[in-house]
């Protein structure tokens, strides 16, 4: 039973951690992107 | 295609001449190999294992480490001296360059082994009564062939990544597992004089060698593109 | 594409995963000799399957990249390799959890185990080659390496197979050594994991192309 539970916990933990890592990276990139787009706009206005 | 092999041969000759003119690299690799063999056989003496049984494993692990040093040389030296583009122009067909470099790597590897293997043989004091020397040499030859082919292919990849040459052993290791298995078991069989099992593993090595000698015909153009 | 908690795909996937868990725990029978530990098998096999499938996708996408040179193909290969690594890691971790009570050892050098481990090394090497930086050189070289890796898998497998084997062969040419209910649970798990793989692939590809866009914008701004 212990081994059984451990197996499933490991799998879901791994997949969850991976998606969490993607999500974090994505949020960071989106932030950066909006900043960059603002900069591009400023540059084109000048 | 007489000119294909002729060009490959000329580049091969150039590489050998070049390598023996400045023996720095060759010499340090040999010394590294000798030290590796010394350290491992000495370490095994200390814990008192039956050294005859571990000979194949120690031999191939040493050859692997030595190969990592020796095989990184083939394309790296052209890139370091800024000669790769000129060489590509001179060769015309890119796969010519692969076969020339492959032959060069194989030659260097065999030369290194010619020094290291007898030394290991003495240090470990192999019981050679039953050993089949011909098959032992075949194992070493075909094993080195596989190492040289994969090493040349991957060296062409890693030299193009500035600052990432350390990737070479990491890329090479997973691809070389079949060679490691085949060569070690072949050596073991040859030591025991067991021809039946040796032949099977020799075939495996040959299949691997053939595959990695033919793949470059298809893929090498993409590696050295641009 | 919507992602996160708002996406209907996410909720649909959660639902089938819960159904899948229910099937494994309550529907599939408990194996007589091994007991409840045997149920690790369903997800073990499913993640191993995805691990291998992902490498095939890496190879296919790499061939496509060398042929057409689209960023999409290259992104697909990288995303697939990453997800493959996650699933192969799951296989490698759940395997010992079953093996310890049954074989009384955490690890043996069986063909399937060895091949899976080598697969893991290949993925790591591939990602190290591809993942570092976004340049066309890296994409091209990684594509070549991905193809070579996939071709190498059968060689690794057969060389270890000739060497030794104690892993249970569940699916062989003579059929499947499972009861019908177990079979249902296994195929359901494989199907669910494949869907999960596709979903993760789409998410990851989105974030990789975002990374490319950021890089392009930076180049445009600071050129």
Coordinates of C-alpha atoms in Angstrom, one line a residue:
Chain A
X1 CA 0.0 0.0 0.0
X2 CA 2.8 2.4 0.9
X3 CA 4.6 1.7 -2.3
X4 CA 1.4 2.0 -4.3
X5 CA 0.6 5.4 -2.8
X6 CA 4.2 6.6 -3.2
X7 CA 4.2 5.6 -6.9
X8 CA 1.1 7.7 -7.6
X9 CA 2.2 10.6 -5.5
X10 CA 5.5 10.7 -7.3
X11 CA 3.9 10.8 -10.8
X12 CA 1.4 13.5 -10.0
X13 CA 4.0 15.5 -8.1
X14 CA 6.3 15.4 -11.1
X15 CA 3.6 16.4 -13.6
X16 CA 2.4 19.1 -11.3
X17 CA 5.9 20.5 -10.7
X18 CA 6.5 20.5 -14.4
X19 CA 3.3 22.4 -15.2
X20 CA 4.0 24.8 -12.4
X21 CA 7.5 25.5 -13.9
X22 CA 6.0 26.1 -17.3
X23 CA 3.4 28.5 -15.8
X24 CA 6.1 30.5 -13.9
X25 CA 8.2 30.8 -17.0
X26 CA 5.2 31.8 -19.1
X27 CA 4.1 34.5 -16.6
X28 CA 7.6 35.9 -16.6
X29 CA 7.8 36.0 -20.4
X30 CA 4.4 37.6 -20.6
X31 CA 5.5 40.3 -18.2
X32 CA 8.6 40.9 -20.2
X33 CA 6.7 40.9 -23.5
X34 CA 4.2 43.6 -22.4
X35 CA 7.2 45.7 -21.2
X36 CA 9.0 45.2 -24.5
X37 CA 5.9 46.0 -26.6
X38 CA 5.5 49.2 -24.6
X39 CA 9.1 50.1 -25.4
X40 CA 8.6 49.4 -29.1
X41 CA 5.5 51.6 -29.1
X42 CA 7.5 54.4 -27.4
X43 CA 10.2 54.0 -29.9
X44 CA 7.9 54.3 -32.9
X45 CA 6.2 57.4 -31.4
X46 CA 9.5 59.2 -31.2
Chain B
X1 CA 34.3 7.7 -57.0
X2 CA 38.1 7.6 -57.1
X3 CA 38.4 11.3 -56.3
X4 CA 36.1 11.0 -53.3
X5 CA 38.5 8.6 -51.5
X6 CA 41.5 10.4 -52.8
X7 CA 40.4 13.6 -51.3
X8 CA 39.6 11.9 -48.0
X9 CA 43.0 10.2 -48.1
X10 CA 44.8 13.5 -48.6
X11 CA 43.0 15.2 -45.7
X12 CA 43.7 12.1 -43.6
X13 CA 47.4 12.4 -44.4
X14 CA 47.4 16.1 -43.7
X15 CA 45.8 15.4 -40.3
X16 CA 48.4 12.7 -39.3
X17 CA 51.3 14.9 -40.4
X18 CA 49.9 17.8 -38.4
X19 CA 49.3 15.6 -35.4
X20 CA 52.8 14.3 -35.3
X21 CA 54.4 17.7 -35.9
X22 CA 53.0 19.0 -32.6
X23 CA 52.9 16.0 -30.4
X24 CA 51.4 18.0 -27.4
X25 CA 48.0 16.6 -27.7
X26 CA 48.9 13.0 -28.5
X27 CA 51.5 12.9 -25.8
X28 CA 49.2 14.2 -23.0
X29 CA 46.5 11.8 -24.1
X30 CA 48.9 8.8 -23.9
X31 CA 50.1 9.9 -20.5
X32 CA 46.5 10.4 -19.3
X33 CA 45.7 6.9 -20.6
X34 CA 48.7 5.4 -18.8
X35 CA 47.8 7.1 -15.5
X36 CA 44.2 6.0 -15.8
X37 CA 45.3 2.4 -16.2
X38 CA 47.8 2.7 -13.4
X39 CA 45.2 4.3 -11.0
X40 CA 42.5 1.8 -11.7
X41 CA 44.6 -1.3 -11.5
X42 CA 46.3 -0.1 -8.4
X43 CA 42.9 0.7 -6.8
X44 CA 41.7 -2.8 -7.7
X45 CA 44.9 -4.3 -6.1
X46 CA 44.2 -2.5 -2.9
X47 CA 40.7 -4.0 -2.4
X48 CA 42.0 -7.3 -3.7
X49 CA 39.5 -8.3 -6.3
X50 CA 40.1 -11.1 -8.9
X51 CA 41.6 -8.8 -11.5
X52 CA 41.2 -11.2 -14.3
X53 CA 37.5 -10.9 -14.1
X54 CA 37.5 -7.2 -14.2
X55 CA 39.9 -6.8 -17.1
X56 CA 37.3 -6.2 -19.8
X57 CA 35.4 -3.6 -17.8
X58 CA 38.6 -1.8 -16.7
X59 CA 39.9 -1.9 -20.3
X60 CA 36.9 -0.4 -21.9
X61 CA 36.2 2.2 -19.2
X62 CA 39.8 3.4 -19.7
X63 CA 39.4 3.4 -23.4
X64 CA 36.2 5.4 -23.1
X65 CA 37.8 8.1 -21.0
X66 CA 40.8 8.2 -23.3
X67 CA 38.6 8.4 -26.3
X68 CA 36.7 11.4 -24.8
X69 CA 40.0 13.2 -24.8
X70 CA 41.3 11.9 -28.1
X71 CA 38.1 12.2 -30.2
X72 CA 37.5 15.9 -29.4
X73 CA 40.5 16.7 -31.5
X74 CA 39.4 16.0 -35.0
X75 CA 37.2 19.1 -35.8
X76 CA 38.3 21.2 -32.8
X77 CA 41.7 21.8 -34.2
X78 CA 40.3 23.0 -37.5
X79 CA 38.0 25.4 -35.8
X80 CA 40.6 26.7 -33.4
X81 CA 43.0 27.5 -36.3
X82 CA 40.1 28.9 -38.4
X83 CA 40.7 26.4 -41.2
X84 CA 37.3 24.7 -41.3
X85 CA 35.8 26.8 -44.0
X86 CA 38.9 26.5 -46.3
X87 CA 38.9 22.7 -45.7
X88 CA 35.2 22.5 -46.6
X89 CA 35.9 24.4 -49.8
X90 CA 38.8 22.2 -50.7
X91 CA 36.9 19.0 -50.0
X92 CA 33.7 20.0 -51.9
X93 CA 31.6 17.2 -50.5
X94 CA 31.1 17.4 -46.7
X95 CA 31.0 13.7 -46.1
X96 CA 34.6 13.5 -47.5
X97 CA 35.6 15.5 -44.5
X98 CA 33.7 13.1 -42.2
X99 CA 35.4 10.0 -43.5
X100 CA 38.8 11.7 -43.4
X101 CA 38.3 12.8 -39.8
X102 CA 36.9 9.4 -38.9
X103 CA 39.9 7.6 -40.2
X104 CA 42.2 10.0 -38.4
X105 CA 40.3 9.5 -35.1
X106 CA 40.4 5.8 -35.5
X107 CA 44.2 5.8 -36.2
X108 CA 44.9 7.9 -33.2
X109 CA 42.7 5.8 -31.0
X110 CA 44.4 2.6 -32.2
X111 CA 47.8 4.1 -31.6
X112 CA 46.8 5.1 -28.0
X113 CA 45.4 1.6 -27.4
X114 CA 48.6 0.0 -28.7
X115 CA 50.4 1.7 -25.7
X116 CA 47.7 1.3 -23.1
X117 CA 46.3 -2.1 -23.6
X118 CA 49.6 -4.0 -23.2
X119 CA 50.3 -2.0 -20.1
X120 CA 47.0 -2.8 -18.6
X121 CA 47.5 -6.4 -19.6
X122 CA 50.8 -6.4 -17.5
X123 CA 49.4 -4.4 -14.6
X124 CA 46.4 -6.6 -14.2
X125 CA 48.4 -9.8 -15.0
X126 CA 45.7 -11.4 -17.1
X127 CA 45.6 -15.2 -17.2
X128 CA 46.1 -15.5 -21.0
X129 CA 46.4 -19.2 -21.4
X130 CA 43.0 -19.7 -22.9
X131 CA 42.8 -16.2 -24.5
X132 CA 42.1 -15.9 -28.2
X133 CA 44.3 -13.0 -29.2
X134 CA 42.9 -12.6 -32.7
X135 CA 39.4 -12.1 -31.3
X136 CA 40.7 -9.8 -28.6
X137 CA 42.2 -7.6 -31.4
X138 CA 39.0 -7.8 -33.4
X139 CA 37.0 -6.6 -30.3
X140 CA 39.4 -3.7 -29.8
X141 CA 39.4 -2.8 -33.5
X142 CA 35.6 -2.9 -34.0
X143 CA 35.0 -1.2 -30.6
X144 CA 37.3 1.6 -31.5
X145 CA 35.7 1.9 -34.9
X146 CA 32.3 2.6 -33.2
X147 CA 33.9 5.1 -30.8
X148 CA 35.7 6.9 -33.6
X149 CA 32.6 7.1 -35.8
X150 CA 30.3 8.4 -33.1
X151 CA 33.0 10.7 -31.7
X152 CA 33.7 12.3 -35.1
X153 CA 30.0 12.9 -35.7
X154 CA 29.5 14.5 -32.3
X155 CA 32.7 16.5 -32.4
X156 CA 31.4 18.2 -35.6
X157 CA 28.3 19.1 -33.6
X158 CA 30.0 20.3 -30.4
X159 CA 32.7 22.5 -32.0
X160 CA 30.0 24.7 -33.4
X161 CA 28.7 25.6 -30.0
X162 CA 31.1 28.2 -28.6
X163 CA 31.6 27.5 -24.9
X164 CA 29.7 24.3 -24.9
X165 CA 32.4 21.8 -25.8
X166 CA 31.9 20.1 -22.5
X167 CA 28.7 18.7 -24.0
X168 CA 30.8 16.2 -26.0
X169 CA 30.9 13.4 -23.4
X170 CA 27.3 14.0 -22.4
X171 CA 26.1 13.6 -26.0
X172 CA 28.4 10.7 -26.6
X173 CA 27.7 8.5 -23.6
X174 CA 24.1 7.5 -24.3
X175 CA 24.9 6.7 -28.0
X176 CA 27.9 4.6 -27.1
X177 CA 26.1 2.2 -24.7
X178 CA 25.8 -0.6 -27.3
X179 CA 29.5 -0.3 -28.1
X180 CA 30.3 -0.5 -24.4
X181 CA 28.2 -3.7 -23.9
X182 CA 29.4 -5.3 -27.1
X183 CA 33.1 -4.5 -26.6
X184 CA 33.2 -5.6 -23.0
X185 CA 31.4 -8.9 -23.5
X186 CA 33.4 -9.6 -26.7
X187 CA 36.6 -9.0 -24.7
X188 CA 35.4 -11.3 -22.0
X189 CA 34.6 -14.0 -24.4
X190 CA 37.9 -13.6 -26.1
X191 CA 39.8 -14.0 -22.8
X192 CA 37.9 -17.1 -22.0
X193 CA 38.4 -18.4 -25.5
X194 CA 34.7 -18.8 -26.0
X195 CA 34.4 -18.2 -29.8
X196 CA 30.6 -18.8 -29.9
X197 CA 29.7 -15.9 -27.7
X198 CA 32.5 -13.7 -29.1
X199 CA 31.1 -13.9 -32.6
X200 CA 27.6 -12.7 -31.6
X201 CA 29.0 -9.6 -29.9
X202 CA 31.3 -9.0 -32.8
X203 CA 28.3 -8.9 -35.1
X204 CA 26.6 -6.4 -32.8
X205 CA 29.7 -4.2 -32.9
X206 CA 29.8 -4.5 -36.7
X207 CA 26.1 -3.5 -37.1
X208 CA 26.7 -0.5 -34.8
X209 CA 29.8 0.4 -36.8
X210 CA 28.1 0.1 -40.1
X211 CA 25.1 2.2 -39.0
X212 CA 27.3 5.0 -37.7
X213 CA 29.5 4.9 -40.7
X214 CA 26.5 5.2 -43.1
X215 CA 24.4 7.7 -41.1
X216 CA 26.8 10.5 -41.8
X217 CA 26.3 10.2 -45.5
X218 CA 22.7 11.3 -44.9
X219 CA 23.1 13.7 -41.9
X220 CA 26.6 15.2 -42.1
X221 CA 25.6 17.8 -44.6
X222 CA 23.1 19.2 -42.1
X223 CA 25.7 19.3 -39.3
X224 CA 28.3 21.4 -41.2
X225 CA 25.8 23.6 -43.0
X226 CA 26.3 27.3 -43.0
Chain C
X1 CA -5.3 29.4 -26.5
X2 CA -6.8 29.6 -23.1
X3 CA -4.8 27.9 -20.4
X4 CA -5.0 27.3 -16.7
X5 CA -8.2 27.1 -14.7
X6 CA -10.3 28.8 -17.3
X7 CA -9.7 26.3 -20.1
X8 CA -12.4 23.6 -20.7
X9 CA -9.6 21.2 -21.8
X10 CA -8.0 21.4 -18.4
X11 CA -11.3 20.4 -16.7
X12 CA -12.1 17.6 -19.2
X13 CA -8.6 16.2 -18.6
X14 CA -9.0 16.4 -14.8
X15 CA -12.3 14.5 -15.1
X16 CA -10.9 11.7 -17.2
X17 CA -7.8 11.4 -14.9
X18 CA -10.1 11.1 -11.9
X19 CA -12.2 8.4 -13.8
X20 CA -8.9 6.7 -14.6
X21 CA -7.8 6.7 -11.0
X22 CA -11.2 5.3 -10.0
X23 CA -10.9 2.5 -12.5
X24 CA -7.4 1.6 -11.3
X25 CA -8.3 1.6 -7.6
X26 CA -11.8 0.1 -7.6
X27 CA -12.5 -1.5 -11.0
X28 CA -9.3 -3.4 -11.7
X29 CA -8.9 -6.5 -9.6
X30 CA -6.2 -6.9 -7.0
X31 CA -3.5 -9.2 -8.3
X32 CA -3.3 -12.5 -6.3
X33 CA 0.4 -12.9 -5.6
X34 CA 1.7 -9.3 -5.7
X35 CA -1.2 -7.6 -4.0
X36 CA -2.0 -3.9 -4.3
X37 CA 1.5 -2.9 -5.4
X38 CA 0.8 -4.3 -8.8
X39 CA -1.5 -1.4 -9.4
X40 CA 1.6 0.9 -9.8
X41 CA 1.9 -1.0 -13.1
X42 CA -0.9 1.0 -14.9
X43 CA 0.8 4.3 -14.6
X44 CA 4.2 2.8 -14.9
X45 CA 3.4 1.4 -18.3
X46 CA 1.5 4.5 -19.4
X47 CA 4.4 6.8 -18.6
X48 CA 6.9 4.5 -20.2
X49 CA 4.7 4.5 -23.4
X50 CA 4.6 8.3 -23.4
X51 CA 8.3 8.4 -22.8
X52 CA 9.0 6.4 -25.9
X53 CA 6.3 8.1 -28.0
X54 CA 7.8 11.5 -27.1
X55 CA 11.2 10.4 -28.5
X56 CA 9.5 9.3 -31.8
X57 CA 7.9 12.7 -31.9
X58 CA 11.3 14.3 -31.3
X59 CA 12.7 12.3 -34.2
X60 CA 9.7 13.1 -36.6
X61 CA 9.8 16.8 -35.7
X62 CA 13.5 16.9 -36.2
X63 CA 13.3 15.4 -39.7
X64 CA 10.5 17.9 -40.5
X65 CA 12.7 20.7 -39.2
X66 CA 15.7 19.8 -41.3
X67 CA 13.4 19.6 -44.3
X68 CA 11.2 22.6 -44.0
X69 CA 13.0 24.7 -41.3
X70 CA 10.0 25.9 -39.5
X71 CA 10.3 27.2 -35.9
X72 CA 7.1 25.2 -35.1
X73 CA 8.9 21.9 -35.8
X74 CA 11.9 22.8 -33.7
X75 CA 9.7 23.9 -30.8
X76 CA 7.7 20.7 -31.0
X77 CA 10.9 18.7 -30.8
X78 CA 12.1 20.5 -27.7
X79 CA 8.7 20.5 -26.0
X80 CA 8.3 16.8 -26.7
X81 CA 11.8 16.1 -25.3
X82 CA 11.1 17.9 -22.1
X83 CA 7.8 16.2 -21.5
X84 CA 9.4 12.9 -22.4
X85 CA 11.9 13.5 -19.7
X86 CA 9.2 14.1 -17.1
X87 CA 7.4 10.9 -18.0
X88 CA 10.6 8.8 -18.3
X89 CA 11.6 10.1 -14.8
X90 CA 8.2 8.9 -13.6
X91 CA 8.8 5.5 -15.1
X92 CA 12.2 5.3 -13.5
X93 CA 10.9 6.3 -10.1
X94 CA 7.8 4.1 -10.1
X95 CA 9.6 1.0 -11.4
X96 CA 11.7 0.5 -8.2
X97 CA 8.7 1.1 -6.0
X98 CA 7.2 -2.0 -7.6
X99 CA 10.4 -3.9 -7.9
X100 CA 11.5 -3.5 -4.3
X101 CA 8.6 -5.5 -2.8
X102 CA 8.4 -8.0 -5.7
X103 CA 12.1 -8.6 -6.7
X104 CA 13.5 -7.5 -3.4
X105 CA 15.8 -5.1 -5.1
X106 CA 15.5 -1.5 -6.2
X107 CA 17.2 -1.8 -9.5
X108 CA 18.4 -4.6 -11.9
X109 CA 20.2 -4.3 -15.2
X110 CA 17.4 -5.6 -17.3
X111 CA 17.0 -4.6 -20.9
X112 CA 13.9 -2.5 -20.4
X113 CA 15.3 -0.9 -17.3
X114 CA 18.7 -0.2 -18.9
X115 CA 17.1 1.1 -22.1
X116 CA 14.8 3.4 -20.1
X117 CA 17.7 4.8 -18.2
X118 CA 19.7 5.3 -21.5
X119 CA 16.6 7.0 -22.9
X120 CA 16.6 9.4 -19.9
X121 CA 20.3 10.2 -20.6
X122 CA 19.5 10.8 -24.2
X123 CA 16.7 13.2 -23.4
X124 CA 18.9 15.1 -20.9
X125 CA 21.7 15.3 -23.5
X126 CA 19.2 16.5 -26.2
X127 CA 17.8 19.2 -24.0
X128 CA 21.3 20.3 -23.0
X129 CA 22.1 20.6 -26.7
X130 CA 18.8 22.3 -27.7
X131 CA 17.6 24.1 -24.7
X132 CA 20.4 26.5 -23.8
X133 CA 20.0 29.3 -26.3
X134 CA 17.7 30.1 -29.2
X135 CA 19.9 30.1 -32.3
X136 CA 19.4 28.4 -35.7
X137 CA 22.7 26.5 -35.3
X138 CA 21.5 24.9 -32.1
X139 CA 18.1 24.0 -33.6
X140 CA 19.8 22.4 -36.5
X141 CA 22.4 20.4 -34.5
X142 CA 19.8 19.3 -32.0
X143 CA 17.6 18.1 -34.8
X144 CA 20.5 15.9 -36.1
X145 CA 21.1 14.6 -32.6
X146 CA 17.4 13.9 -32.0
X147 CA 17.3 11.7 -35.1
X148 CA 20.4 9.8 -34.2
X149 CA 19.1 9.2 -30.7
X150 CA 15.9 7.7 -31.9
X151 CA 17.7 5.4 -34.3
X152 CA 20.0 4.3 -31.5
X153 CA 17.1 3.1 -29.3
X154 CA 16.6 -0.4 -30.9
X155 CA 20.4 -0.9 -30.8
X156 CA 20.5 -0.2 -27.1
X157 CA 17.4 -2.4 -26.5
X158 CA 18.6 -5.4 -28.4
X159 CA 22.2 -5.2 -27.1
X160 CA 20.9 -5.3 -23.5
X161 CA 18.3 -7.9 -24.4
X162 CA 20.9 -10.4 -25.6
X163 CA 22.8 -9.7 -22.5
X164 CA 20.0 -10.5 -19.9
X165 CA 16.4 -10.3 -19.1
X166 CA 14.3 -10.8 -16.0
X167 CA 11.7 -8.0 -16.5
X168 CA 8.2 -9.5 -16.8
X169 CA 7.0 -9.6 -20.4
X170 CA 3.4 -8.5 -20.1
X171 CA 2.7 -8.0 -23.7
X172 CA 4.3 -10.6 -25.9
X173 CA 3.5 -12.1 -29.3
X174 CA 1.4 -14.7 -27.5
X175 CA -1.1 -12.1 -26.2
X176 CA -1.5 -10.2 -23.0
X177 CA -1.0 -11.8 -19.6
X178 CA -3.7 -9.7 -17.9
X179 CA -7.4 -10.3 -17.0
X180 CA -9.9 -8.3 -19.2
X181 CA -10.5 -5.8 -16.4
X182 CA -6.8 -5.2 -15.9
X183 CA -6.5 -4.8 -19.6
X184 CA -9.2 -2.1 -19.7
X185 CA -7.5 -0.3 -16.9
X186 CA -4.1 -0.4 -18.7
X187 CA -5.4 0.8 -22.0
X188 CA -7.4 3.5 -20.3
X189 CA -4.3 4.7 -18.5
X190 CA -2.3 4.7 -21.7
X191 CA -5.0 6.7 -23.5
X192 CA -5.3 9.2 -20.7
X193 CA -1.5 9.6 -20.5
X194 CA -1.3 10.2 -24.2
X195 CA -4.0 12.9 -24.0
X196 CA -2.1 14.4 -21.1
X197 CA 1.0 14.4 -23.2
X198 CA -0.7 16.2 -26.1
X199 CA -2.1 18.8 -23.7
X200 CA 1.2 19.4 -22.0
X201 CA 2.8 19.6 -25.5
X202 CA 0.4 22.4 -26.6
X203 CA 1.1 24.4 -23.4
X204 CA 4.8 24.0 -23.6
X205 CA 4.9 24.9 -27.3
X206 CA 3.0 28.0 -26.6
X207 CA 5.5 29.1 -24.0
X208 CA 8.5 28.3 -26.2
X209 CA 7.2 30.4 -29.0
X210 CA 6.6 33.1 -26.5
X211 CA 10.2 32.9 -25.6
X212 CA 11.2 33.3 -29.3
X213 CA 8.9 36.3 -29.6
X214 CA 10.5 38.0 -26.6
X215 CA 13.9 37.3 -28.1
X216 CA 13.0 38.7 -31.5
X217 CA 11.5 41.9 -29.9
X218 CA 14.7 42.4 -27.8
X219 CA 16.8 42.0 -30.9
X220 CA 14.6 44.5 -32.7
X221 CA 14.7 47.0 -29.9
X222 CA 18.4 46.9 -29.1
X223 CA 19.8 46.4 -32.6

